[in-house]
Structures are given as structure tokens and as C-alpha cells.
PDB file of C-alpha atoms in Angstrom:
ATOM      1  CA  UNK A 132       0.000   0.000   0.000  1.00 50.00           C
ATOM      2  CA  UNK A 133       1.210   3.515  -0.807  1.00 53.00           C
ATOM      3  CA  UNK A 134       2.240   5.885   1.966  1.00 56.00           C
ATOM      4  CA  UNK A 135      -0.410   8.616   1.747  1.00 54.00           C
ATOM      5  CA  UNK A 136       1.816  11.144   3.538  1.00 58.00           C
ATOM      6  CA  UNK A 137       4.562  10.840   0.904  1.00 68.00           C
ATOM      7  CA  UNK A 138       2.430  10.705  -2.223  1.00 72.00           C
ATOM      8  CA  UNK A 139       1.430  14.380  -2.393  1.00 92.00           C
ATOM      9  CA  UNK A 140       3.309  15.847  -5.401  1.00 97.00           C
ATOM     10  CA  UNK A 141       0.650  15.729  -8.077  1.00 98.00           C
ATOM     11  CA  UNK A 142       0.194  16.236 -11.771  1.00 98.00           C
ATOM     12  CA  UNK A 143      -3.205  16.914 -13.249  1.00 98.00           C
ATOM     13  CA  UNK A 144      -3.791  15.358 -16.636  1.00 98.00           C
ATOM     14  CA  UNK A 145      -6.692  16.439 -18.861  1.00 96.00           C
ATOM     15  CA  UNK A 146      -7.578  15.426 -22.410  1.00 95.00           C
ATOM     16  CA  UNK A 147     -10.249  16.266 -24.928  1.00 90.00           C
ATOM     17  CA  UNK A 148     -10.302  14.530 -28.326  1.00 80.00           C
ATOM     18  CA  UNK A 149     -11.634  15.911 -31.592  1.00 68.00           C
ATOM     19  CA  UNK A 150     -14.643  13.616 -31.241  1.00 60.00           C
ATOM     20  CA  UNK A 151     -15.297  15.038 -27.771  1.00 53.00           C
ATOM     21  CA  UNK A 152     -15.633  18.532 -29.242  1.00 52.00           C
ATOM     22  CA  UNK A 153     -18.844  17.410 -30.925  1.00 54.00           C
ATOM     23  CA  UNK A 154     -20.186  15.158 -28.169  1.00 52.00           C
ATOM     24  CA  UNK A 155     -19.047  16.821 -24.958  1.00 51.00           C
ATOM     25  CA  UNK A 156     -19.017  20.535 -25.695  1.00 47.00           C
ATOM     26  CA  UNK A 157     -19.634  21.421 -22.044  1.00 45.00           C
ATOM     27  CA  UNK A 158     -16.687  19.332 -20.913  1.00 56.00           C
ATOM     28  CA  UNK A 159     -13.818  21.550 -22.003  1.00 84.00           C
ATOM     29  CA  UNK A 160     -10.206  21.240 -20.998  1.00 89.00           C
ATOM     30  CA  UNK A 161     -10.602  24.325 -18.803  1.00 91.00           C
ATOM     31  CA  UNK A 162     -13.538  22.761 -16.950  1.00 91.00           C
ATOM     32  CA  UNK A 163     -11.563  19.560 -16.417  1.00 93.00           C
ATOM     33  CA  UNK A 164      -8.522  21.435 -15.124  1.00 96.00           C
ATOM     34  CA  UNK A 165     -10.583  23.684 -12.838  1.00 96.00           C
ATOM     35  CA  UNK A 166     -12.385  20.706 -11.307  1.00 96.00           C
ATOM     36  CA  UNK A 167      -9.187  18.721 -10.853  1.00 97.00           C
ATOM     37  CA  UNK A 168      -7.357  21.698  -9.372  1.00 97.00           C
ATOM     38  CA  UNK A 169     -10.157  22.121  -6.828  1.00 97.00           C
ATOM     39  CA  UNK A 170      -9.934  18.417  -6.001  1.00 97.00           C
ATOM     40  CA  UNK A 171      -6.153  18.599  -5.573  1.00 97.00           C
ATOM     41  CA  UNK A 172      -6.343  21.669  -3.335  1.00 97.00           C
ATOM     42  CA  UNK A 173      -9.158  20.205  -1.237  1.00 97.00           C
ATOM     43  CA  UNK A 174      -7.174  17.013  -0.641  1.00 96.00           C
ATOM     44  CA  UNK A 175      -3.851  18.715   0.152  1.00 96.00           C
ATOM     45  CA  UNK A 176      -1.874  17.853  -2.976  1.00 97.00           C
ATOM     46  CA  UNK A 177       0.996  20.040  -4.161  1.00 97.00           C
ATOM     47  CA  UNK A 178       0.518  20.660  -7.898  1.00 97.00           C
ATOM     48  CA  UNK A 179       3.743  20.113  -9.804  1.00 97.00           C
ATOM     49  CA  UNK A 180       2.231  20.674 -13.252  1.00 98.00           C
ATOM     50  CA  UNK A 181      -0.962  20.645 -15.258  1.00 98.00           C
ATOM     51  CA  UNK A 182      -0.587  18.604 -18.431  1.00 98.00           C
ATOM     52  CA  UNK A 183      -3.245  18.494 -21.110  1.00 96.00           C
ATOM     53  CA  UNK A 184      -3.883  17.346 -24.634  1.00 95.00           C
ATOM     54  CA  UNK A 185      -6.609  18.872 -26.749  1.00 91.00           C
ATOM     55  CA  UNK A 186      -7.606  17.215 -30.013  1.00 89.00           C
ATOM     56  CA  UNK A 187      -5.796  13.925 -29.342  1.00 91.00           C
ATOM     57  CA  UNK A 188      -7.380  10.487 -29.354  1.00 88.00           C
ATOM     58  CA  UNK A 189      -7.301   8.428 -26.175  1.00 87.00           C
ATOM     59  CA  UNK A 190      -6.276   5.391 -28.215  1.00 85.00           C
ATOM     60  CA  UNK A 191      -2.850   6.896 -28.849  1.00 89.00           C
ATOM     61  CA  UNK A 192      -0.360   7.646 -26.044  1.00 94.00           C
ATOM     62  CA  UNK A 193       1.899   9.685 -28.317  1.00 95.00           C
ATOM     63  CA  UNK A 194       0.498  12.954 -26.962  1.00 96.00           C
ATOM     64  CA  UNK A 195       2.625  15.964 -25.944  1.00 97.00           C
ATOM     65  CA  UNK A 196       0.901  16.554 -22.587  1.00 97.00           C
ATOM     66  CA  UNK A 197       1.006  12.853 -21.728  1.00 97.00           C
ATOM     67  CA  UNK A 198       4.723  12.709 -22.572  1.00 98.00           C
ATOM     68  CA  UNK A 199       5.414  15.769 -20.380  1.00 98.00           C
ATOM     69  CA  UNK A 200       3.505  14.140 -17.521  1.00 98.00           C
ATOM     70  CA  UNK A 201       5.572  10.962 -17.886  1.00 97.00           C
ATOM     71  CA  UNK A 202       8.810  12.986 -17.951  1.00 97.00           C
ATOM     72  CA  UNK A 203       7.840  14.437 -14.551  1.00 97.00           C
ATOM     73  CA  UNK A 204       7.019  10.970 -13.227  1.00 97.00           C
ATOM     74  CA  UNK A 205      10.258   9.453 -14.562  1.00 96.00           C
ATOM     75  CA  UNK A 206      12.326  12.336 -13.116  1.00 96.00           C
ATOM     76  CA  UNK A 207      10.718  11.855  -9.696  1.00 95.00           C
ATOM     77  CA  UNK A 208       9.135  15.323  -9.700  1.00 97.00           C
ATOM     78  CA  UNK A 209       5.659  13.912  -9.011  1.00 97.00           C
ATOM     79  CA  UNK A 210       4.231  10.751  -7.513  1.00 97.00           C
ATOM     80  CA  UNK A 211       0.483  11.325  -8.015  1.00 97.00           C
ATOM     81  CA  UNK A 212      -1.552  11.549 -11.220  1.00 98.00           C
ATOM     82  CA  UNK A 213      -5.064  12.992 -11.030  1.00 98.00           C
ATOM     83  CA  UNK A 214      -7.503  12.618 -13.933  1.00 97.00           C
ATOM     84  CA  UNK A 215     -11.202  13.372 -14.361  1.00 94.00           C
ATOM     85  CA  UNK A 216     -11.943   9.794 -15.429  1.00 89.00           C
ATOM     86  CA  UNK A 217     -10.204   6.864 -17.055  1.00 87.00           C
ATOM     87  CA  UNK A 218     -11.378   7.800 -20.538  1.00 86.00           C
ATOM     88  CA  UNK A 219      -9.499  11.106 -20.279  1.00 91.00           C
ATOM     89  CA  UNK A 220      -6.314   9.176 -19.441  1.00 93.00           C
ATOM     90  CA  UNK A 221      -6.734   6.776 -22.353  1.00 90.00           C
ATOM     91  CA  UNK A 222      -9.090   4.461 -24.201  1.00 82.00           C
ATOM     92  CA  UNK A 223      -6.692   1.650 -25.069  1.00 83.00           C
ATOM     93  CA  UNK A 224      -7.536  -1.070 -22.533  1.00 78.00           C
ATOM     94  CA  UNK A 225      -4.147  -2.785 -22.599  1.00 82.00           C
ATOM     95  CA  UNK A 226      -2.039   0.372 -22.503  1.00 88.00           C
ATOM     96  CA  UNK A 227      -4.078   1.926 -19.663  1.00 88.00           C
ATOM     97  CA  UNK A 228      -3.715  -1.306 -17.684  1.00 84.00           C
ATOM     98  CA  UNK A 229       0.023  -1.390 -18.378  1.00 88.00           C
ATOM     99  CA  UNK A 230       0.355   2.070 -16.843  1.00 92.00           C
ATOM    100  CA  UNK A 231      -2.024   1.778 -13.879  1.00 89.00           C
ATOM    101  CA  UNK A 232      -1.519  -1.858 -12.884  1.00 85.00           C
ATOM    102  CA  UNK A 233       2.067  -2.086 -14.065  1.00 88.00           C
ATOM    103  CA  UNK A 234       4.333   0.910 -14.313  1.00 94.00           C
ATOM    104  CA  UNK A 235       2.621   3.137 -11.744  1.00 93.00           C
ATOM    105  CA  UNK A 236       2.146   0.365  -9.216  1.00 90.00           C
ATOM    106  CA  UNK A 237       5.745  -0.829  -9.640  1.00 93.00           C
ATOM    107  CA  UNK A 238       7.041   2.724  -9.143  1.00 94.00           C
ATOM    108  CA  UNK A 239       4.729   3.749  -6.261  1.00 94.00           C
ATOM    109  CA  UNK A 240       2.859   6.276  -8.364  1.00 95.00           C
ATOM    110  CA  UNK A 241      -0.564   7.048  -6.963  1.00 95.00           C
ATOM    111  CA  UNK A 242      -3.302   7.215  -9.612  1.00 94.00           C
ATOM    112  CA  UNK A 243      -6.592   8.994  -8.904  1.00 95.00           C
ATOM    113  CA  UNK A 244      -9.628   9.013 -11.180  1.00 93.00           C
ATOM    114  CA  UNK A 245     -12.023  11.514  -9.619  1.00 94.00           C
ATOM    115  CA  UNK A 246     -15.314  10.633 -11.369  1.00 89.00           C
ATOM    116  CA  UNK A 247     -14.810   6.920 -10.809  1.00 85.00           C
ATOM    117  CA  UNK A 248     -13.906   7.559  -7.165  1.00 87.00           C
ATOM    118  CA  UNK A 249     -10.769   5.479  -7.700  1.00 88.00           C
ATOM    119  CA  UNK A 250      -7.554   6.016  -5.743  1.00 91.00           C
ATOM    120  CA  UNK A 251      -4.847   3.387  -6.149  1.00 89.00           C
ATOM    121  CA  UNK A 252      -3.602   4.175  -2.641  1.00 89.00           C
ATOM    122  CA  UNK A 253      -6.833   3.122  -0.963  1.00 86.00           C
ATOM    123  CA  UNK A 254      -8.846   1.095  -3.481  1.00 69.00           C
ATOM    124  CA  UNK A 255      -8.106  -2.589  -3.138  1.00 61.00           C
ATOM    125  CA  UNK A 256     -10.943  -3.606  -5.475  1.00 58.00           C
ATOM    126  CA  UNK A 257      -9.027  -3.547  -8.767  1.00 57.00           C
ATOM    127  CA  UNK A 258     -11.763  -5.422 -10.625  1.00 45.00           C
ATOM    128  CA  UNK A 259     -13.974  -2.325 -10.855  1.00 52.00           C
ATOM    129  CA  UNK A 260     -11.251  -0.242 -12.486  1.00 53.00           C
ATOM    130  CA  UNK A 261     -10.468  -3.073 -14.920  1.00 54.00           C
ATOM    131  CA  UNK A 262     -14.126  -3.227 -16.000  1.00 54.00           C
ATOM    132  CA  UNK A 263     -14.338   0.557 -16.463  1.00 54.00           C
ATOM    133  CA  UNK A 264     -11.117   0.550 -18.454  1.00 49.00           C
ATOM    134  CA  UNK A 265     -12.424  -2.268 -20.668  1.00 54.00           C
ATOM    135  CA  UNK A 266     -15.698  -0.409 -21.292  1.00 55.00           C
ATOM    136  CA  UNK A 267     -13.788   2.730 -22.329  1.00 49.00           C
ATOM    137  CA  UNK A 268     -11.927   0.707 -24.956  1.00 52.00           C
ATOM    138  CA  UNK A 269     -15.171  -0.888 -26.132  1.00 53.00           C
ATOM    139  CA  UNK A 270     -16.791   2.554 -26.446  1.00 52.00           C
ATOM    140  CA  UNK A 271     -13.967   3.693 -28.746  1.00 51.00           C
ATOM    141  CA  UNK A 272     -14.391   0.659 -31.020  1.00 53.00           C
ATOM    142  CA  UNK A 273     -18.176   1.129 -31.157  1.00 59.00           C
ATOM    143  CA  UNK A 274     -17.822   4.842 -31.881  1.00 50.00           C
ATOM    144  CA  UNK A 275     -15.424   4.144 -34.764  1.00 52.00           C
ATOM    145  CA  UNK A 276     -17.716   1.459 -36.204  1.00 55.00           C
ATOM    146  CA  UNK A 277     -20.749   3.764 -36.080  1.00 56.00           C
ATOM    147  CA  UNK A 278     -18.789   6.635 -37.601  1.00 48.00           C
ATOM    148  CA  UNK A 279     -17.674   4.481 -40.524  1.00 56.00           C
ATOM    149  CA  UNK A 280     -21.237   3.233 -41.064  1.00 56.00           C
ATOM    150  CA  UNK A 281     -22.525   6.802 -41.035  1.00 56.00           C
ATOM    151  CA  UNK A 282     -19.929   7.932 -43.573  1.00 61.00           C
ATOM    152  CA  UNK A 283     -20.685   4.959 -45.827  1.00 58.00           C
ATOM    153  CA  UNK A 284     -24.415   5.729 -45.741  1.00 60.00           C
ATOM    154  CA  UNK A 285     -23.766   9.329 -46.806  1.00 66.00           C
ATOM    155  CA  UNK A 286     -21.583   8.231 -49.737  1.00 61.00           C
TER     156      UNK A 286
END
């Protein structure tokens, strides 16, 4: 279990894809960052950086904000990542699991998903986060399939 007194240097990560612009207009990057900053302040975290990616798909981890966040983690500047929800972190089931259940756990990085009420430091029920992560990946595949069908019908 993580030491909650030591895991206080946090990075906020926010993402909004191109598809989200059309489907989640009210959920802007600024709204995500404001909400996460409030959460961090309320829970006594020291913000090291706010990293964000706007217009990038969650299926791809080659995102500038994500890379900057990982540089902080790798350099030891931060040991907590706070996201709005898992889908903002990523939509690739295997890659998200590799980070949360692998790299972060192995390196004592605390991962918090606010909307899912998940905190790797206190949540011992990993099954729920695995299911949510899987559903996020499934949503991406369904969305792509429906988009292609819609385009084909218009042609």
C-alpha cells in the first residue's frame, strides 16, 4: 500500500479529443482542469504541473501533454496523477492497464480518477477499475464502427 503522507506531489492530466468537441461541448479542458485543481487543493496535494492534450485520441499515447507528464514521473518530480476519469487518461484497454496496474504500481505512483472515485492508494478492489477501463476501450471501437457506417451511408 502507498504511503499517503509521501504521495502528495501531483500532476493533473486532462484530455479532450476531436470527437469530444462534438459530443461533450460542455466538458472543455478548462472545466476539467478547474475541477481537478479544486480536487487537488481540497485534498492537500501540491501541484507540480498541469498537463493536457486537446484534439488527441485516447487510443494513442503519443500525446505531448502525456509525454510531459511521464517525464515528470520518470524524473521523480511527481508521484500522483489525477484525472477526471479513465477515458481522459486513455481508451486503449491494454495500454491503460500497463500504466495503472504495471508501471505506476511498480514505481509507487498514486493514480486517482475523480469521477470513478478510484484512488490506487486506498482502493483494493481492482476489478472495478479493470471493468471501467475495458468499457472505455469498447466505447472507442463502437464509436469508430458507427462513424464508418454513417460515412458509408452518406456516400
